[in-house]
Short mmCIF file of C-alpha atoms in Angstrom, two decimals:
data_model
loop_
_atom_site.label_atom_id
_atom_site.label_comp_id
_atom_site.label_asym_id
_atom_site.label_seq_id
_atom_site.Cartn_x
_atom_site.Cartn_y
_atom_site.Cartn_z
CA MET T 1 60.34 -119.20 -128.94
CA SER T 2 64.05 -119.15 -131.30
CA ASP T 3 66.98 -118.66 -129.13
CA HIS T 4 69.02 -117.96 -131.93
CA GLY T 5 67.89 -114.40 -133.02
CA HIS T 6 70.44 -112.26 -131.59
CA HIS T 7 74.19 -114.19 -130.90
CA VAL T 8 75.60 -112.76 -127.57
CA HIS T 9 78.85 -111.48 -128.19
CA PHE T 10 81.92 -112.05 -125.21
CA GLU T 11 85.75 -111.31 -125.26
CA TYR T 12 87.29 -113.52 -123.43
CA GLN T 13 89.72 -113.06 -120.73
CA PRO T 14 92.94 -114.58 -120.84
CA ALA T 15 92.20 -115.27 -116.94
CA LEU T 16 88.74 -116.39 -116.89
CA PRO T 17 86.00 -117.37 -118.95
CA ILE T 18 83.07 -114.97 -118.11
CA SER T 19 82.01 -111.44 -118.85
CA ASN T 20 83.83 -108.51 -117.89
CA GLY T 21 81.01 -108.21 -116.02
CA LYS T 22 80.74 -110.63 -114.34
CA VAL T 23 84.04 -110.39 -113.07
CA ILE T 24 83.72 -107.49 -111.71
CA MET T 25 80.73 -108.00 -110.17
CA TRP T 26 82.38 -111.06 -108.47
CA LEU T 27 85.35 -108.96 -107.40
CA PHE T 28 82.75 -105.97 -105.79
CA LEU T 29 81.60 -108.87 -104.25
CA SER T 30 84.82 -110.40 -103.05
CA THR T 31 85.07 -106.71 -101.69
CA GLU T 32 81.74 -106.71 -99.80
CA ILE T 33 82.20 -110.09 -98.32
CA MET T 34 84.95 -108.71 -96.53
CA PHE T 35 83.16 -105.20 -95.72
CA PHE T 36 81.11 -107.43 -93.71
CA ALA T 37 83.10 -109.80 -92.46
CA ALA T 38 84.59 -107.26 -90.15
CA LEU T 39 81.51 -105.60 -88.75
CA ILE T 40 79.90 -109.25 -88.01
CA GLY T 41 83.15 -109.92 -86.99
CA THR T 42 83.32 -107.19 -84.48
CA TYR T 43 80.11 -107.65 -83.37
CA ILE T 44 80.69 -110.54 -82.26
CA VAL T 45 83.76 -110.68 -80.15
CA LEU T 46 82.15 -107.27 -78.56
CA ARG T 47 78.77 -109.00 -78.08
CA PHE T 48 80.42 -112.08 -76.06
CA GLY T 49 82.81 -109.53 -74.84
CA ALA T 50 80.69 -107.63 -72.46
CA LEU T 51 79.54 -107.42 -69.77
CA THR T 52 76.54 -107.88 -69.74
CA TRP T 53 73.78 -107.77 -72.81
CA PRO T 54 69.96 -106.49 -72.65
CA SER T 55 67.85 -108.79 -73.29
CA PRO T 56 64.91 -108.73 -76.35
CA GLN T 57 62.01 -107.22 -74.89
CA ASP T 58 64.42 -104.24 -73.10
CA VAL T 59 65.53 -103.57 -76.66
CA HIS T 60 61.76 -103.56 -78.10
CA LEU T 61 63.06 -105.98 -80.56
CA VAL T 62 60.56 -108.47 -82.13
CA GLU T 63 62.17 -112.16 -83.16
CA THR T 64 58.93 -112.94 -85.71
CA ILE T 65 59.25 -109.17 -87.10
CA GLY T 66 62.71 -110.56 -88.13
CA ALA T 67 62.00 -113.84 -88.82
CA LEU T 68 59.20 -112.45 -91.56
CA ASN T 69 61.86 -110.27 -92.83
CA THR T 70 64.26 -112.63 -93.82
CA LEU T 71 61.02 -114.68 -95.18
CA PHE T 72 60.52 -111.79 -97.56
CA LEU T 73 63.92 -111.68 -98.92
CA ILE T 74 64.78 -115.01 -99.36
CA ILE T 75 60.94 -114.55 -102.04
CA SER T 76 62.80 -112.15 -103.28
CA SER T 77 65.65 -113.73 -104.11
CA VAL T 78 63.70 -116.98 -106.01
CA THR T 79 62.14 -114.06 -108.15
CA ILE T 80 64.67 -112.51 -109.37
CA VAL T 81 66.56 -116.04 -110.20
CA ILE T 82 62.81 -116.94 -112.00
CA ALA T 83 64.11 -113.03 -113.60
CA LEU T 84 67.41 -114.30 -114.51
CA GLU T 85 65.73 -117.34 -116.35
CA CYS T 86 63.13 -115.75 -118.33
CA ALA T 87 65.85 -113.40 -119.80
CA ARG T 88 67.66 -116.38 -120.94
CA LYS T 89 64.54 -117.84 -122.85
CA ASN T 90 64.07 -114.47 -123.73
CA GLN T 91 60.91 -113.47 -122.38
CA ALA T 92 61.35 -109.76 -121.84
CA LEU T 93 58.07 -109.07 -120.19
CA ALA T 94 57.63 -111.55 -117.96
CA ALA T 95 61.89 -111.38 -116.91
CA LYS T 96 60.02 -107.58 -116.36
CA GLY T 97 56.95 -108.76 -114.20
CA TRP T 98 59.58 -110.65 -111.63
CA VAL T 99 61.97 -108.10 -111.53
CA LEU T 100 59.21 -105.65 -110.48
CA VAL T 101 58.08 -108.63 -107.98
CA THR T 102 61.93 -108.87 -106.62
CA LEU T 103 61.44 -104.95 -106.19
CA LEU T 104 58.12 -105.06 -104.16
CA PHE T 105 59.35 -107.32 -101.61
CA GLY T 106 62.63 -105.85 -101.23
CA THR T 107 60.48 -102.42 -100.68
CA VAL T 108 57.87 -104.21 -98.19
CA PHE T 109 61.32 -105.90 -96.18
CA LEU T 110 62.80 -101.99 -95.94
CA LEU T 111 59.52 -100.66 -94.88
CA ILE T 112 59.05 -103.57 -92.52
CA LYS T 113 63.11 -102.15 -91.02
CA GLY T 114 61.60 -98.64 -91.01
CA TYR T 115 59.10 -99.69 -88.69
CA GLU T 116 61.26 -101.65 -86.54
CA TYR T 117 63.86 -98.76 -86.16
CA ASN T 118 60.47 -96.44 -85.34
CA SER T 119 59.72 -98.59 -82.10
CA LYS T 120 63.34 -98.20 -80.69
CA PHE T 121 63.44 -94.57 -82.27
CA ALA T 122 59.65 -94.48 -79.75
CA HIS T 123 61.27 -95.30 -76.77
CA GLY T 124 64.32 -93.23 -76.70
CA ILE T 125 67.60 -96.15 -78.60
CA TYR T 126 68.84 -94.82 -80.65
CA PRO T 127 72.55 -95.07 -82.13
CA ALA T 128 74.29 -92.99 -80.73
CA HIS T 129 75.26 -89.89 -77.75
CA PRO T 130 74.53 -87.13 -77.67
CA HIS T 131 70.48 -88.36 -78.98
CA SER T 132 70.59 -91.68 -77.19
CA PRO T 133 69.67 -90.69 -74.12
CA ILE T 134 70.54 -94.29 -72.86
CA TYR T 135 72.72 -94.80 -69.50
CA GLU T 136 74.27 -98.10 -68.41
CA LYS T 137 73.90 -98.40 -64.56
CA ALA T 138 71.47 -96.43 -62.03
CA ASP T 139 74.57 -93.87 -60.74
CA ILE T 140 75.30 -90.65 -60.02
CA TYR T 141 75.72 -90.21 -62.99
CA TYR T 142 72.15 -90.92 -64.39
CA ALA T 143 70.55 -89.37 -61.53
CA SER T 144 71.72 -86.09 -62.59
CA ALA T 145 70.46 -86.69 -66.26
CA VAL T 146 67.42 -87.81 -65.22
CA ARG T 147 67.49 -84.78 -62.41
CA GLY T 148 68.66 -82.15 -65.80
CA ARG T 149 66.14 -83.60 -68.58
CA ILE T 150 63.03 -83.01 -65.28
CA ARG T 151 64.31 -79.69 -65.11
CA GLU T 152 64.19 -78.84 -68.77
CA LEU T 153 60.62 -79.97 -69.19
CA ARG T 154 59.75 -77.65 -65.86
CA THR T 155 61.15 -74.73 -68.05
CA GLU T 156 59.59 -75.73 -71.58
CA ILE T 157 56.17 -75.90 -69.27
CA ASP T 158 56.24 -72.85 -67.44
CA THR T 159 57.47 -71.07 -70.43
CA GLN T 160 54.73 -71.87 -72.35
CA LEU T 161 51.92 -71.71 -69.67
CA SER T 162 53.32 -68.23 -68.97
CA GLU T 163 53.29 -67.65 -73.16
CA TRP T 164 49.68 -68.30 -72.87
CA GLY T 165 49.29 -66.49 -69.54
CA VAL T 166 49.60 -68.62 -66.65
CA THR T 167 52.05 -68.47 -63.51
CA ILE T 168 52.60 -71.65 -61.50
CA ALA T 169 54.34 -71.76 -58.65
CA ALA T 170 56.55 -74.70 -57.71
CA PRO T 171 54.31 -77.47 -54.63
CA ALA T 172 56.38 -77.20 -52.08
CA THR T 173 56.81 -80.74 -51.57
CA ALA T 174 58.23 -82.15 -47.93
CA THR T 175 61.07 -83.63 -49.06
CA THR T 176 62.31 -80.47 -51.93
CA GLU T 177 61.98 -78.15 -50.07
CA GLY T 178 63.82 -80.24 -46.46
CA ALA T 179 66.62 -82.32 -49.21
CA ALA T 180 67.94 -78.54 -50.99
CA PRO T 181 68.18 -75.29 -48.90
CA ALA T 182 71.03 -74.99 -50.68
CA ASP T 183 70.43 -76.20 -54.26
CA PRO T 184 70.59 -73.45 -55.98
CA ALA T 185 69.34 -75.03 -59.42
CA ALA T 186 66.17 -75.69 -57.76
CA ALA T 187 65.93 -72.37 -56.81
CA PRO T 188 64.55 -70.45 -59.16
CA ALA T 189 61.08 -72.44 -59.33
CA SER T 190 60.71 -72.78 -55.46
CA THR T 191 61.59 -68.66 -54.89
CA GLU T 192 58.60 -67.59 -56.84
CA PRO T 193 55.61 -66.85 -54.34
CA PRO T 194 53.27 -69.56 -54.49
CA ALA T 195 49.61 -68.70 -56.07
CA GLU T 196 46.65 -71.35 -54.60
CA ALA T 197 45.74 -71.49 -58.26
CA ALA T 198 46.33 -70.64 -61.94
CA THR T 199 43.11 -68.78 -61.62
CA ALA T 200 44.53 -65.67 -59.54
CA ALA T 201 46.35 -64.86 -62.65
CA ALA T 202 43.57 -65.67 -65.10
CA GLU T 203 42.87 -62.35 -66.52
CA ASP T 204 45.79 -62.81 -69.21
CA VAL T 205 45.07 -66.23 -69.82
CA ASP T 206 44.27 -66.80 -73.58
CA PRO T 207 40.46 -68.33 -73.74
CA GLY T 208 41.44 -70.64 -76.47
CA ARG T 209 43.80 -72.09 -74.85
CA ALA T 210 42.14 -73.45 -71.88
CA GLU T 211 42.40 -77.21 -72.77
CA ASP T 212 45.85 -77.00 -73.61
CA ILE T 213 46.47 -75.03 -70.44
CA GLU T 214 45.00 -78.52 -68.34
CA ARG T 215 46.83 -80.37 -70.28
CA LEU T 216 50.58 -78.89 -69.43
CA LYS T 217 49.22 -78.58 -65.83
CA MET T 218 47.92 -82.22 -65.81
CA TYR T 219 51.67 -82.60 -67.14
CA ARG T 220 53.73 -80.79 -64.36
CA GLN T 221 51.95 -82.32 -62.05
CA SER T 222 52.91 -85.85 -63.06
CA LEU T 223 56.30 -84.75 -63.36
CA ASP T 224 55.61 -83.21 -59.78
CA ASP T 225 54.94 -86.58 -58.52
CA PHE T 226 57.50 -88.70 -60.32
CA GLU T 227 59.59 -86.50 -58.91
CA ALA T 228 58.70 -86.63 -55.15
CA GLU T 229 58.03 -90.36 -55.13
CA TYR T 230 61.41 -91.02 -57.05
CA VAL T 231 63.88 -88.92 -57.54
CA ALA T 232 63.86 -87.33 -54.46
CA PRO T 233 64.09 -89.86 -51.90
CA ALA T 234 66.79 -91.13 -54.13
CA GLU T 235 68.95 -87.91 -53.97
CA LEU T 236 68.23 -87.42 -49.67
CA ALA T 237 69.49 -90.24 -49.19
CA ILE T 238 72.59 -90.05 -51.30
CA ARG T 239 73.38 -86.72 -50.01
CA GLU T 240 72.81 -87.89 -46.17
CA ASN T 241 75.29 -90.59 -46.62
CA PRO T 242 77.28 -90.03 -49.98
CA ALA T 243 80.14 -93.02 -48.47
CA ALA T 244 78.14 -96.03 -48.15
CA SER T 245 74.43 -95.78 -49.50
CA ILE T 246 72.81 -98.90 -50.15
CA ASP T 247 69.65 -97.70 -49.26
CA GLY T 248 70.27 -94.81 -51.97
CA ARG T 249 71.85 -97.15 -54.53
CA LEU T 250 68.70 -99.13 -54.34
CA LEU T 251 66.63 -95.92 -54.48
CA LEU T 252 68.43 -94.97 -57.48
CA GLU T 253 67.87 -98.57 -58.95
CA ARG T 254 63.94 -98.20 -58.32
CA MET T 255 64.08 -94.71 -59.70
CA ALA T 256 65.58 -96.66 -63.26
CA ASP T 257 63.18 -99.10 -63.01
CA ARG T 258 60.74 -97.17 -62.82
CA ILE T 259 61.48 -95.01 -65.62
CA TYR T 260 62.54 -98.37 -68.32
CA PRO T 261 61.26 -101.45 -66.41
CA LEU T 262 63.81 -104.42 -67.64
CA HIS T 263 63.49 -107.84 -68.25
CA GLY T 264 66.72 -108.72 -66.49
CA GLY T 265 69.65 -109.73 -68.55
CA HIS T 266 70.02 -112.78 -71.48
CA ALA T 267 67.47 -113.91 -73.34
CA SER T 268 68.64 -117.64 -71.89
CA ASP T 269 68.05 -116.91 -68.61
CA GLU T 270 64.23 -116.52 -68.91
CA HIS T 271 63.81 -120.15 -68.46
CA GLU T 272 65.37 -120.21 -65.82
CA SER T 273 63.46 -116.97 -64.29
CA ASP T 274 60.41 -118.86 -65.26
CA HIS T 275 60.82 -121.43 -62.95
CA ALA T 276 62.45 -119.01 -60.05
CA GLU T 277 59.04 -117.44 -60.08
CA ALA T 278 57.41 -120.78 -60.41
CA GLU T 279 58.78 -121.45 -57.02
CA GLY T 280 57.98 -118.49 -55.43
CA GLU T 281 61.18 -116.30 -54.78
CA ASP T 282 61.05 -112.82 -53.65
CA ASP T 283 59.77 -110.33 -56.37
CA ALA T 284 61.84 -108.02 -54.56
CA SER T 285 65.09 -109.23 -54.72
CA THR T 286 65.05 -110.47 -58.25
CA HIS T 287 63.84 -107.80 -60.34
CA ILE T 288 62.06 -109.72 -62.63
CA VAL T 289 59.39 -107.64 -63.87
CA PRO T 290 56.23 -110.04 -63.16
CA ALA T 291 54.16 -111.30 -66.02
CA ALA T 292 50.71 -108.93 -65.33
CA LEU T 293 53.23 -106.05 -65.40
CA GLN T 294 54.08 -106.86 -68.66
CA SER T 295 51.93 -104.68 -71.84
CA GLY T 296 53.05 -103.63 -75.15
CA GLY T 297 53.38 -105.65 -78.41
CA ASP T 298 56.92 -106.27 -78.33
CA GLY T 299 56.25 -107.04 -74.63
CA HIS T 300 58.05 -105.03 -72.53
CA ALA T 301 56.91 -103.59 -69.10
CA LEU T 302 55.64 -100.64 -69.13
CA GLY T 303 57.43 -97.66 -67.37
CA ILE T 304 56.93 -93.68 -67.19
CA ASN T 305 57.85 -93.12 -70.29
CA ASP T 306 55.78 -95.59 -71.98
CA GLU T 307 52.43 -93.88 -69.66
CA HIS T 308 53.74 -90.32 -70.12
CA PRO T 309 55.78 -90.38 -73.52
CA TRP T 310 56.36 -86.78 -73.74
CA MET T 311 58.20 -87.29 -71.00
CA LYS T 312 61.29 -88.77 -72.67
CA LEU T 313 63.68 -89.29 -69.38
CA PRO T 314 67.11 -90.86 -69.64
CA ILE T 315 66.75 -94.80 -69.50
CA ARG T 316 68.45 -97.36 -67.96
CA ILE T 317 69.55 -100.55 -69.82
CA PRO T 318 72.50 -102.49 -68.92
CA GLY T 319 74.18 -103.39 -71.89
CA GLY T 320 72.46 -101.14 -74.27
CA ASN T 321 75.22 -98.59 -76.07
CA MET T 322 76.69 -101.63 -77.13
CA TRP T 323 73.79 -103.12 -78.70
CA ALA T 324 72.20 -99.81 -80.44
CA SER T 325 75.42 -99.42 -81.53
CA THR T 326 75.83 -102.80 -83.03
CA TYR T 327 72.88 -103.02 -84.23
CA PHE T 328 71.78 -99.76 -86.08
CA LEU T 329 75.82 -100.27 -87.22
CA LEU T 330 75.09 -103.85 -88.98
CA THR T 331 71.14 -103.15 -89.67
CA GLY T 332 71.78 -99.70 -91.48
CA PHE T 333 74.59 -100.93 -93.62
CA HIS T 334 72.67 -104.00 -94.77
CA ALA T 335 69.58 -101.58 -95.46
CA LEU T 336 71.70 -99.31 -97.39
CA HIS T 337 72.84 -102.61 -99.07
CA VAL T 338 68.91 -103.38 -100.04
CA LEU T 339 68.46 -99.49 -101.49
CA VAL T 340 71.34 -99.82 -103.36
CA GLY T 341 69.81 -102.68 -104.70
CA LEU T 342 66.16 -101.91 -105.68
CA ILE T 343 66.99 -98.49 -107.09
CA VAL T 344 68.75 -101.00 -109.65
CA PHE T 345 66.38 -103.29 -109.73
CA PHE T 346 64.08 -99.75 -110.61
CA ILE T 347 66.12 -98.76 -113.47
CA LEU T 348 66.57 -102.11 -114.81
CA LEU T 349 62.38 -101.68 -115.15
CA PHE T 350 62.93 -99.27 -117.74
CA ILE T 351 64.82 -101.88 -119.83
CA ARG T 352 63.81 -104.97 -122.58
CA LEU T 353 65.47 -107.87 -120.60
CA ASP T 354 65.70 -109.64 -123.38
CA ALA T 355 68.40 -112.40 -124.32
CA THR T 356 70.77 -109.95 -124.48
CA ARG T 357 70.42 -108.26 -121.10
CA THR T 358 70.98 -111.94 -119.32
CA GLY T 359 74.23 -110.71 -118.54
CA THR T 360 72.59 -107.44 -116.53
CA VAL T 361 70.17 -110.01 -115.49
CA GLU T 362 72.66 -112.16 -113.80
CA ASN T 363 75.00 -109.37 -112.16
CA ILE T 364 72.53 -107.42 -110.42
CA GLY T 365 71.18 -110.89 -108.89
CA LEU T 366 74.72 -112.22 -107.78
CA TYR T 367 74.13 -108.46 -105.89
CA TRP T 368 70.99 -109.05 -104.61
CA HIS T 369 71.70 -112.99 -103.41
CA PHE T 370 74.49 -111.31 -101.57
CA VAL T 371 72.75 -109.05 -99.62
CA ASP T 372 70.37 -111.99 -98.97
CA ILE T 373 73.32 -114.11 -97.36
CA VAL T 374 74.00 -110.77 -95.52
CA TRP T 375 70.56 -110.91 -94.10
CA ILE T 376 70.63 -114.57 -93.41
CA PHE T 377 73.82 -114.34 -90.96
CA LEU T 378 72.40 -110.82 -89.30
CA PHE T 379 69.37 -112.65 -88.63
CA PRO T 380 70.68 -115.27 -86.31
CA LEU T 381 73.43 -112.88 -84.58
CA LEU T 382 71.32 -110.16 -83.93
CA TYR T 383 67.28 -111.70 -83.36
CA LEU T 384 68.34 -115.25 -81.61
CA PHE T 385 71.23 -114.67 -79.81
CA MET I 1 83.61 -120.05 -134.14
CA THR I 2 84.25 -118.72 -130.66
CA GLU I 3 80.58 -116.81 -130.53
CA HIS I 4 79.26 -120.05 -132.00
CA THR I 5 80.83 -122.51 -129.21
CA HIS I 6 79.87 -120.54 -126.51
CA SER I 7 76.25 -120.02 -127.21
CA THR I 8 75.34 -123.64 -127.49
CA HIS I 9 77.49 -123.60 -124.61
CA HIS I 10 74.77 -120.87 -123.44
CA ASP I 11 71.75 -123.31 -124.36
CA GLU I 12 72.87 -125.38 -121.75
CA HIS I 13 73.06 -122.97 -118.57
CA ALA I 14 69.85 -121.98 -119.38
CA SER I 15 68.44 -125.68 -118.70
CA HIS I 16 70.61 -126.24 -115.88
CA GLY I 17 68.50 -125.04 -112.86
CA GLY I 18 65.02 -125.22 -113.68
CA LEU I 19 61.84 -123.45 -111.62
CA GLY I 20 62.00 -126.70 -109.79
CA LYS I 21 65.35 -126.76 -108.01
CA TYR I 22 64.91 -123.20 -107.75
CA LEU I 23 61.54 -123.29 -106.07
CA THR I 24 63.23 -126.27 -103.32
CA VAL I 25 65.54 -124.92 -102.90
CA ALA I 26 63.40 -121.47 -101.94
CA ALA I 27 61.40 -123.94 -99.80
CA ALA I 28 64.44 -125.61 -98.06
CA LEU I 29 65.37 -121.63 -97.07
CA MET I 30 62.57 -121.28 -95.37
CA VAL I 31 62.05 -124.51 -93.28
CA LEU I 32 65.86 -124.05 -92.21
CA THR I 33 64.67 -120.36 -91.40
CA ALA I 34 62.12 -122.01 -89.23
CA ILE I 35 64.73 -124.66 -87.70
CA SER I 36 66.67 -121.81 -87.01
CA PHE I 37 63.89 -119.98 -85.19
CA TRP I 38 62.68 -122.55 -83.08
CA VAL I 39 66.09 -123.54 -81.74
CA ALA I 40 66.36 -119.95 -80.47
CA ASN I 41 63.18 -120.82 -78.37
CA SER I 42 63.56 -124.06 -77.64
CA PRO I 43 65.41 -125.82 -74.23
CA ILE I 44 68.37 -126.49 -76.25
CA MET I 45 69.31 -122.72 -75.57
CA ASP I 46 69.78 -123.65 -71.84
CA THR I 47 73.40 -124.68 -72.95
CA PRO I 48 73.16 -121.03 -75.18
CA SER I 49 76.88 -122.58 -77.13
CA VAL I 50 74.83 -125.57 -78.11
CA GLY I 51 72.61 -123.25 -79.16
CA TRP I 52 74.58 -120.89 -80.92
CA LEU I 53 76.90 -123.49 -82.24
CA VAL I 54 73.27 -125.17 -84.20
CA MET I 55 72.43 -121.84 -85.15
CA MET I 56 75.20 -120.31 -87.21
CA ALA I 57 75.45 -124.09 -89.32
CA VAL I 58 71.75 -123.02 -90.14
CA SER I 59 73.11 -120.51 -91.38
CA VAL I 60 76.13 -121.19 -93.15
CA THR I 61 73.64 -123.75 -94.61
CA LYS I 62 71.23 -121.40 -96.00
CA ALA I 63 74.16 -119.21 -96.77
CA MET I 64 76.02 -122.24 -98.46
CA LEU I 65 72.41 -122.84 -100.69
CA VAL I 66 71.90 -119.38 -101.68
CA ILE I 67 75.75 -119.75 -103.07
CA MET I 68 75.78 -122.82 -104.82
CA PHE I 69 72.22 -122.81 -106.66
CA PHE I 70 70.80 -118.64 -107.04
CA MET I 71 74.20 -117.52 -107.48
CA HIS I 72 75.02 -120.54 -109.98
CA LEU I 73 78.53 -121.23 -108.58
CA ILE I 74 77.88 -125.32 -108.12
CA TRP I 75 77.48 -125.01 -112.57
CA GLU I 76 80.52 -122.75 -112.48
CA ALA I 77 84.09 -123.77 -113.49
CA ASN I 78 87.24 -123.13 -111.34
CA TRP I 79 87.35 -119.97 -111.66
CA LYS I 80 84.86 -119.66 -108.59
CA TYR I 81 87.72 -120.36 -106.61
CA VAL I 82 90.21 -117.60 -107.40
CA LEU I 83 87.58 -115.49 -106.31
CA THR I 84 85.72 -116.69 -103.24
CA ILE I 85 89.14 -118.38 -102.08
CA PRO I 86 91.03 -114.87 -101.51
CA ALA I 87 87.95 -113.19 -100.09
CA THR I 88 87.41 -116.28 -97.47
CA ILE I 89 91.11 -115.63 -96.31
CA MET I 90 90.71 -111.99 -95.95
CA SER I 91 87.47 -112.62 -93.85
CA VAL I 92 88.60 -114.43 -91.36
CA LEU I 93 92.36 -112.09 -90.68
CA LEU I 94 90.15 -109.42 -90.48
CA VAL I 95 88.23 -111.64 -87.83
CA ILE I 96 91.94 -113.13 -85.41
CA ALA I 97 93.26 -109.46 -85.94
CA LEU I 98 90.60 -108.52 -83.24
CA VAL I 99 91.52 -111.09 -80.79
CA PRO I 100 94.50 -110.23 -79.48
CA ASP I 101 92.41 -106.69 -78.20
CA ILE I 102 89.63 -107.97 -76.96
CA TYR I 103 89.69 -112.25 -76.76
CA MET I 104 92.82 -111.95 -75.07
CA ARG I 105 91.38 -108.99 -72.37
CA TYR I 106 88.27 -110.48 -71.95
CA HIS I 107 88.51 -110.93 -68.52
CA GLN I 108 90.67 -107.50 -67.94
CA ALA I 109 88.77 -104.35 -67.85
CA THR I 110 90.49 -100.97 -67.10
CA PRO I 111 89.01 -98.55 -63.73
CA GLU I 112 87.77 -96.07 -65.84
CA ARG I 113 85.56 -98.33 -67.64
CA LEU I 114 84.16 -100.36 -64.62
CA LEU I 115 83.17 -96.60 -63.32
CA HIS I 116 80.32 -96.69 -65.58
CA ALA I 117 79.80 -99.58 -67.20
CA ALA I 118 76.67 -101.56 -65.99
CA ASP I 119 75.85 -103.99 -63.48
CA VAL I 120 76.47 -107.34 -64.44
CA PRO I 121 73.54 -109.85 -63.96
CA GLN I 122 74.51 -112.23 -60.28
CA ALA I 123 74.02 -115.62 -60.41
CA LYS I 124 71.44 -116.31 -63.39
CA GLN I 125 68.73 -113.87 -62.25
CA HIS I 126 69.96 -111.90 -59.04
CA ILE I 127 70.51 -108.46 -59.72
CA PHE I 128 70.51 -108.15 -55.82
CA GLU I 129 72.47 -110.34 -53.30
CA ILE I 130 72.09 -110.27 -49.55
CA THR I 131 74.70 -108.61 -47.34
CA GLU I 132 75.14 -108.65 -44.22
CA GLY I 133 74.89 -104.61 -44.37
CA GLU I 134 71.60 -105.54 -45.54
CA SER I 135 69.33 -102.57 -45.47
CA GLU I 136 65.57 -102.87 -45.59
CA LEU I 137 64.78 -102.62 -49.16
CA GLY I 138 66.83 -105.62 -49.29
CA ALA I 139 70.28 -106.63 -50.81
CA ARG I 140 72.85 -104.10 -53.15
CA PRO I 141 74.04 -104.33 -57.37
CA ARG I 142 76.52 -105.87 -57.48
CA SER I 143 79.47 -104.39 -59.52
CA ALA I 144 81.80 -106.25 -62.18
CA ALA I 145 85.21 -106.21 -60.96
CA ARG I 146 86.02 -108.29 -58.19
CA ARG I 147 87.19 -105.69 -56.02
CA LEU I 148 87.89 -102.19 -55.79
CA ALA I 149 89.99 -100.48 -57.92
CA GLN I 150 93.19 -99.20 -55.81
CA PRO I 151 95.44 -96.15 -57.10
CA GLY I 152 98.13 -97.82 -59.94
CA ASP I 153 95.72 -100.34 -60.95
CA GLN I 154 95.55 -100.53 -64.86
CA TYR I 155 93.66 -103.49 -65.30
CA ILE I 156 91.55 -104.99 -62.40
CA GLU I 157 90.33 -108.09 -63.37
CA ILE I 158 86.44 -108.90 -63.79
CA HIS I 159 83.43 -111.29 -63.11
CA ASP I 160 82.99 -114.22 -66.22
CA GLU I 161 78.83 -114.92 -65.10
CA GLN I 162 80.06 -119.10 -65.17
CA SER I 163 82.83 -118.17 -62.10
CA SER I 164 80.09 -115.49 -59.96
CA GLY I 165 79.35 -118.60 -57.34
CA ASP I 166 81.43 -117.70 -54.93
CA SER I 167 80.92 -114.77 -52.82
CA HIS I 168 81.50 -111.03 -53.50
#
């Protein structure tokens, strides 16, 4: 292969003996270094200054998926360097092929990241309010949020059922009636005349909707069961003795645990939790989920939000809001940078990548390596710490 | 002519790396990733700060490998320092700038923050502690503050996990 077909023509600057494009790319990378240093530095101080931090299972973070992503990004870094070598040797077709491979690995990285984000969103973990239903502790504010969501669900179900011609009255559970004679919010449901069964109003029932009606009635029943067993006792205990309500607080913890069970704090504590359980310590006082209850692909325990995904009750994750905020910020900005890189690779596919284009490939390669370096730091900080 | 000189210099560039060198670096990166992953799940993490130090050292090594070889800087001239050193200084300054606000107020919290703050899991696993006013359900959750907020409090000292061995 002859290298003398095209003489590369550079203009030298007095200060730096490299091409314009390379200077600009390095200057841009310097600013990017500062950008990510600020974000990563902030993450470090926030994470280690936080009162408590969720364990990976609490937030559905899977370390092996992060490691897989790291692997793919490293491979894509190698392939873009190989593409550069091909371009230098004027092997335009080979260079383009390697750029395509880089593009594919980068796309796989983004797809895996999308899958990870989806597993967070599916469990109600979002970056910020008001979308995020994460509360830091199981206090009365959390209880009122749960209560509000239950009301919302009931209204939705009842509206839908009445559209299909079915009316339902609130079941007269002992705790709600006894505890809330003056509770105005419970009034609309409980003051309806009780109907024995929905069949009493069957004349308006939409026949094609029988299955959906049964499903909604089942939903409503599970909602009522959950409320009666977990929410109402807690509210009752607090209402009876708000000043020193130990039982009320514990019942709220129990409710929060039923909605979204936790795995007890920082990952480094888990070695000791195994020890504690092996020594036969009382489960009720340690709050750690026994191995038997754990399920779900990322080792998290199942709560009522998993059994009934339509409920989407507010969840309690200590440190969860800060975790979500920093995680989505860091990985989100990194993913945006990856996306920009992929767009440029896509554009490169339409250019002949011979020896004259070495500079272009080199510069985009520099950008891509920087993206890789950022991920090299993000992976341990977010997944392994 | 400068063009000729540069193009011959340019030819030498191509032979600097060579495919073998890049593949070796790639293999080293993957091995380092595996080491980092292994450390995270090993008994080294029983002393978390040691584990974090090792993982950060591994990350810095990987970054240097990418910078030196993939980004070609090991073969570049002194201009590389003109760009990298100021960027590094700025990065370090940015982190140091956060120290007075966050690191130096590490053990303090305003009452408003504690109102909604998470409960601290105490003494490594027990979220609940047994008190003398124990209810039938067990023990009560523990707030992070060393004492209750009084009117006029600006800051309250909060617990460090290492010092949570003392009684409330």
